[in-house]
mmCIF file of C-alpha atoms in Angstrom:
data_model
loop_
_atom_site.group_PDB
_atom_site.id
_atom_site.type_symbol
_atom_site.label_atom_id
_atom_site.label_comp_id
_atom_site.label_asym_id
_atom_site.label_seq_id
_atom_site.Cartn_x
_atom_site.Cartn_y
_atom_site.Cartn_z
ATOM 1 C CA MET A 1 16.235 -9.871 4.959
ATOM 2 C CA ILE A 2 12.783 -10.364 3.393
ATOM 3 C CA PRO A 3 12.347 -14.008 2.178
ATOM 4 C CA LYS A 4 12.581 -14.133 -1.333
ATOM 5 C CA VAL A 5 8.530 -15.838 -1.744
ATOM 6 C CA ILE A 6 5.744 -14.763 -3.454
ATOM 7 C CA HIS A 7 2.525 -15.337 -1.787
ATOM 8 C CA ARG A 8 -0.318 -14.943 -4.196
ATOM 9 C CA PRO A 9 -3.885 -15.780 -4.267
ATOM 10 C CA VAL A 10 -5.614 -17.903 -7.040
ATOM 11 C CA GLY A 11 -9.267 -18.335 -8.263
ATOM 12 C CA GLY A 12 -11.717 -15.895 -7.383
ATOM 13 C CA VAL A 13 -13.591 -13.023 -9.560
ATOM 14 C CA HIS A 14 -10.580 -12.228 -12.035
ATOM 15 C CA THR A 15 -10.305 -13.601 -15.698
ATOM 16 C CA LEU A 16 -8.035 -15.940 -16.058
ATOM 17 C CA SER A 17 -5.852 -14.299 -18.744
ATOM 18 C CA GLN A 18 -5.283 -11.524 -16.328
ATOM 19 C CA GLU A 19 -3.830 -13.508 -13.673
ATOM 20 C CA GLN A 20 -2.035 -15.778 -16.125
ATOM 21 C CA GLU A 21 -0.166 -12.101 -17.510
ATOM 22 C CA ALA A 22 0.805 -10.999 -13.785
ATOM 23 C CA PHE A 23 1.720 -14.524 -12.775
ATOM 24 C CA ALA A 24 4.046 -14.526 -15.830
ATOM 25 C CA SER A 25 5.242 -11.191 -14.794
ATOM 26 C CA TRP A 26 6.615 -12.066 -11.659
ATOM 27 C CA LYS A 27 8.318 -14.943 -12.704
ATOM 28 C CA ARG A 28 10.018 -13.293 -15.025
ATOM 29 C CA ASN A 29 11.380 -10.334 -12.931
ATOM 30 C CA HIS A 30 12.103 -12.946 -10.089
ATOM 31 C CA GLN A 31 13.867 -16.167 -11.224
ATOM 32 C CA GLY A 32 14.906 -18.403 -8.538
ATOM 33 C CA TRP A 33 12.415 -17.157 -6.023
ATOM 34 C CA ARG A 34 9.451 -19.284 -4.256
ATOM 35 C CA ILE A 35 6.321 -18.702 -5.201
ATOM 36 C CA ILE A 36 3.345 -20.127 -3.342
ATOM 37 C CA ASP A 37 0.089 -20.372 -4.449
ATOM 38 C CA TRP A 38 -3.022 -19.841 -2.267
ATOM 39 C CA ASP A 39 -6.260 -21.271 -3.466
ATOM 40 C CA LEU A 40 -9.063 -20.725 -1.036
ATOM 41 C CA GLY A 41 -8.757 -24.172 0.607
ATOM 42 C CA ALA A 42 -5.211 -23.408 1.787
ATOM 43 C CA GLN A 43 -6.409 -19.782 2.897
ATOM 44 C CA GLU A 44 -8.894 -21.400 4.697
ATOM 45 C CA GLY A 45 -6.979 -24.140 6.217
ATOM 46 C CA LEU A 46 -4.024 -21.689 7.420
ATOM 47 C CA LEU A 47 -6.817 -19.856 8.818
ATOM 48 C CA SER A 48 -9.001 -22.453 10.233
ATOM 49 C CA ALA A 49 -5.347 -23.444 12.030
ATOM 50 C CA ASN A 50 -5.836 -19.583 13.662
ATOM 51 C CA PRO A 51 -1.941 -19.387 14.678
ATOM 52 C CA VAL A 52 -2.776 -15.807 15.781
ATOM 53 C CA GLY A 53 -6.545 -16.091 17.607
ATOM 54 C CA LEU A 54 -8.470 -14.134 15.321
ATOM 55 C CA ASP A 55 -11.987 -14.313 15.636
ATOM 56 C CA LEU A 56 -12.419 -15.207 12.032
ATOM 57 C CA SER A 57 -16.108 -15.505 11.812
ATOM 58 C CA ARG A 58 -16.954 -12.225 13.091
ATOM 59 C CA LEU A 59 -13.944 -10.877 10.441
ATOM 60 C CA LEU A 60 -15.343 -12.624 7.160
ATOM 61 C CA GLN A 61 -18.524 -11.014 7.923
ATOM 62 C CA LYS A 62 -17.125 -7.294 7.515
ATOM 63 C CA GLU A 63 -18.148 -6.230 3.693
ATOM 64 C CA SER A 64 -14.826 -4.596 3.117
ATOM 65 C CA LEU A 65 -12.830 -7.739 3.863
ATOM 66 C CA SER A 66 -12.127 -10.734 1.956
ATOM 67 C CA LEU A 67 -10.290 -14.213 2.450
ATOM 68 C CA TRP A 68 -7.457 -12.903 0.949
ATOM 69 C CA HIS A 69 -7.210 -9.105 3.123
ATOM 70 C CA ILE A 70 -7.002 -11.632 6.240
ATOM 71 C CA SER A 71 -4.928 -14.122 4.911
ATOM 72 C CA LYS A 72 -2.373 -11.997 4.056
ATOM 73 C CA PHE A 73 -1.321 -10.522 7.178
ATOM 74 C CA VAL A 74 -1.346 -13.982 9.074
ATOM 75 C CA ILE A 75 1.208 -15.104 5.987
ATOM 76 C CA LEU A 76 3.395 -12.266 6.467
ATOM 77 C CA HIS A 77 3.325 -12.408 10.144
ATOM 78 C CA THR A 78 4.216 -16.578 9.923
ATOM 79 C CA ILE A 79 6.280 -16.908 6.872
ATOM 80 C CA GLY A 80 7.148 -13.406 5.405
ATOM 81 C CA GLY A 81 7.951 -12.602 1.918
ATOM 82 C CA VAL A 82 5.998 -10.673 -0.696
ATOM 83 C CA CYS A 83 2.062 -11.109 -0.971
ATOM 84 C CA VAL A 84 0.770 -9.463 -4.259
ATOM 85 C CA ASP A 85 -2.700 -9.590 -5.383
ATOM 86 C CA HIS A 86 -4.179 -11.488 -8.132
ATOM 87 C CA THR A 87 -3.652 -9.275 -11.151
ATOM 88 C CA LEU A 88 -1.115 -7.008 -9.815
ATOM 89 C CA SER A 89 1.919 -7.094 -12.694
ATOM 90 C CA SER A 90 5.596 -6.659 -11.425
ATOM 91 C CA ILE A 91 7.302 -3.936 -13.931
ATOM 92 C CA ARG A 92 10.898 -4.800 -12.096
ATOM 93 C CA PRO A 93 12.615 -6.981 -9.573
ATOM 94 C CA LEU A 94 12.357 -6.512 -6.209
ATOM 95 C CA ASP A 95 15.742 -7.970 -5.063
ATOM 96 C CA PRO A 96 17.487 -4.515 -4.780
ATOM 97 C CA ILE A 97 15.405 -3.985 -1.519
ATOM 98 C CA MET A 98 15.228 -7.158 -0.077
ATOM 99 C CA ASP A 99 18.242 -6.917 1.854
ATOM 100 C CA SER A 100 17.564 -3.258 2.438
ATOM 101 C CA TRP A 101 14.054 -3.151 4.363
ATOM 102 C CA SER A 102 11.969 -4.976 6.774
ATOM 103 C CA ALA A 103 8.875 -4.380 5.013
ATOM 104 C CA PHE A 104 7.262 -2.395 2.171
ATOM 105 C CA ALA A 105 4.090 -1.820 0.584
ATOM 106 C CA ALA A 106 2.932 -0.432 -2.783
ATOM 107 C CA ARG A 107 1.349 2.875 -3.181
ATOM 108 C CA SER A 108 -2.425 4.118 -4.595
ATOM 109 C CA PRO A 109 -2.556 6.332 -7.297
ATOM 110 C CA LYS A 110 -4.438 9.233 -7.244
ATOM 111 C CA ALA A 111 -7.260 9.160 -9.306
ATOM 112 C CA ASP A 112 -5.321 11.629 -11.631
ATOM 113 C CA GLY A 113 -2.754 8.463 -11.989
ATOM 114 C CA LYS A 114 -0.013 10.629 -9.764
ATOM 115 C CA PRO A 115 1.647 9.021 -6.803
ATOM 116 C CA SER A 116 -0.339 9.586 -3.412
ATOM 117 C CA HIS A 117 1.121 9.068 0.321
ATOM 118 C CA PHE A 118 -1.649 6.330 0.969
ATOM 119 C CA LEU A 119 -1.146 3.098 0.791
ATOM 120 C CA SER A 120 -2.190 -0.242 -0.937
ATOM 121 C CA THR A 121 -2.401 -3.831 0.112
ATOM 122 C CA SER A 122 -2.018 -5.091 -3.378
ATOM 123 C CA LEU A 123 1.345 -5.622 -2.919
ATOM 124 C CA LEU A 124 2.878 -6.161 0.727
ATOM 125 C CA ALA A 125 5.771 -7.769 1.921
ATOM 126 C CA GLY A 126 7.978 -8.305 5.148
ATOM 127 C CA LYS A 127 10.245 -9.841 7.625
ATOM 128 C CA PRO A 128 7.601 -12.961 9.288
ATOM 129 C CA GLY A 129 7.306 -11.634 12.816
ATOM 130 C CA LEU A 130 7.654 -8.120 12.501
ATOM 131 C CA PRO A 131 5.540 -5.669 15.099
ATOM 132 C CA LEU A 132 4.029 -4.508 12.251
ATOM 133 C CA TRP A 133 1.792 -7.519 11.364
ATOM 134 C CA GLU A 134 1.152 -7.743 15.282
ATOM 135 C CA LYS A 135 -0.086 -4.460 15.110
ATOM 136 C CA VAL A 136 -2.120 -5.316 12.121
ATOM 137 C CA LEU A 137 -3.411 -8.307 13.551
ATOM 138 C CA ASP A 138 -4.213 -6.700 17.049
ATOM 139 C CA VAL A 139 -6.244 -4.213 15.057
ATOM 140 C CA ALA A 140 -8.051 -7.057 13.616
ATOM 141 C CA LYS A 141 -9.028 -8.607 16.557
ATOM 142 C CA GLN A 142 -10.413 -6.089 17.670
ATOM 143 C CA MET A 143 -12.305 -5.496 14.506
ATOM 144 C CA ALA A 144 -13.510 -9.131 15.470
ATOM 145 C CA TRP A 145 -14.598 -8.678 19.018
ATOM 146 C CA PRO A 146 -17.883 -7.528 19.590
ATOM 147 C CA GLY A 147 -16.920 -4.762 22.346
ATOM 148 C CA GLY A 148 -14.255 -3.974 19.908
ATOM 149 C CA THR A 149 -12.722 -0.514 19.829
ATOM 150 C CA ILE A 150 -12.724 -0.294 16.181
ATOM 151 C CA ASP A 151 -16.003 -2.987 15.572
ATOM 152 C CA SER A 152 -18.984 -0.775 13.508
#
């Protein structure tokens, strides 16, 4: 079972009203769930403990990566639950699928609004310790190593 915990970043570039509206939808649809807010200090604390051996100084130099992008995979690997981005709203409860799946993600819509086959990192969920999270973190380690196969 995926833990019924919602992890969300707080602070950043989004307006407070956008975050509050999104957060209200998660609280409304997931009553009784634990909600953990991850401000920049909490994310930095998690990553400075470095439970998975990442070279964070190199990873954070990548323009496409933010602290939250890295944190959510460490959170899922170590704690599990559901990681959502700042302004992502909940349209329905996730309870019906929490017992049926080991992990799931949102899909990114196409430019025309129709569903695509691409996964989004705006909503990621899973049990802690899954091989999937280990694989993602292994790729992140390769990105951080100077001679890594994925390093650009």
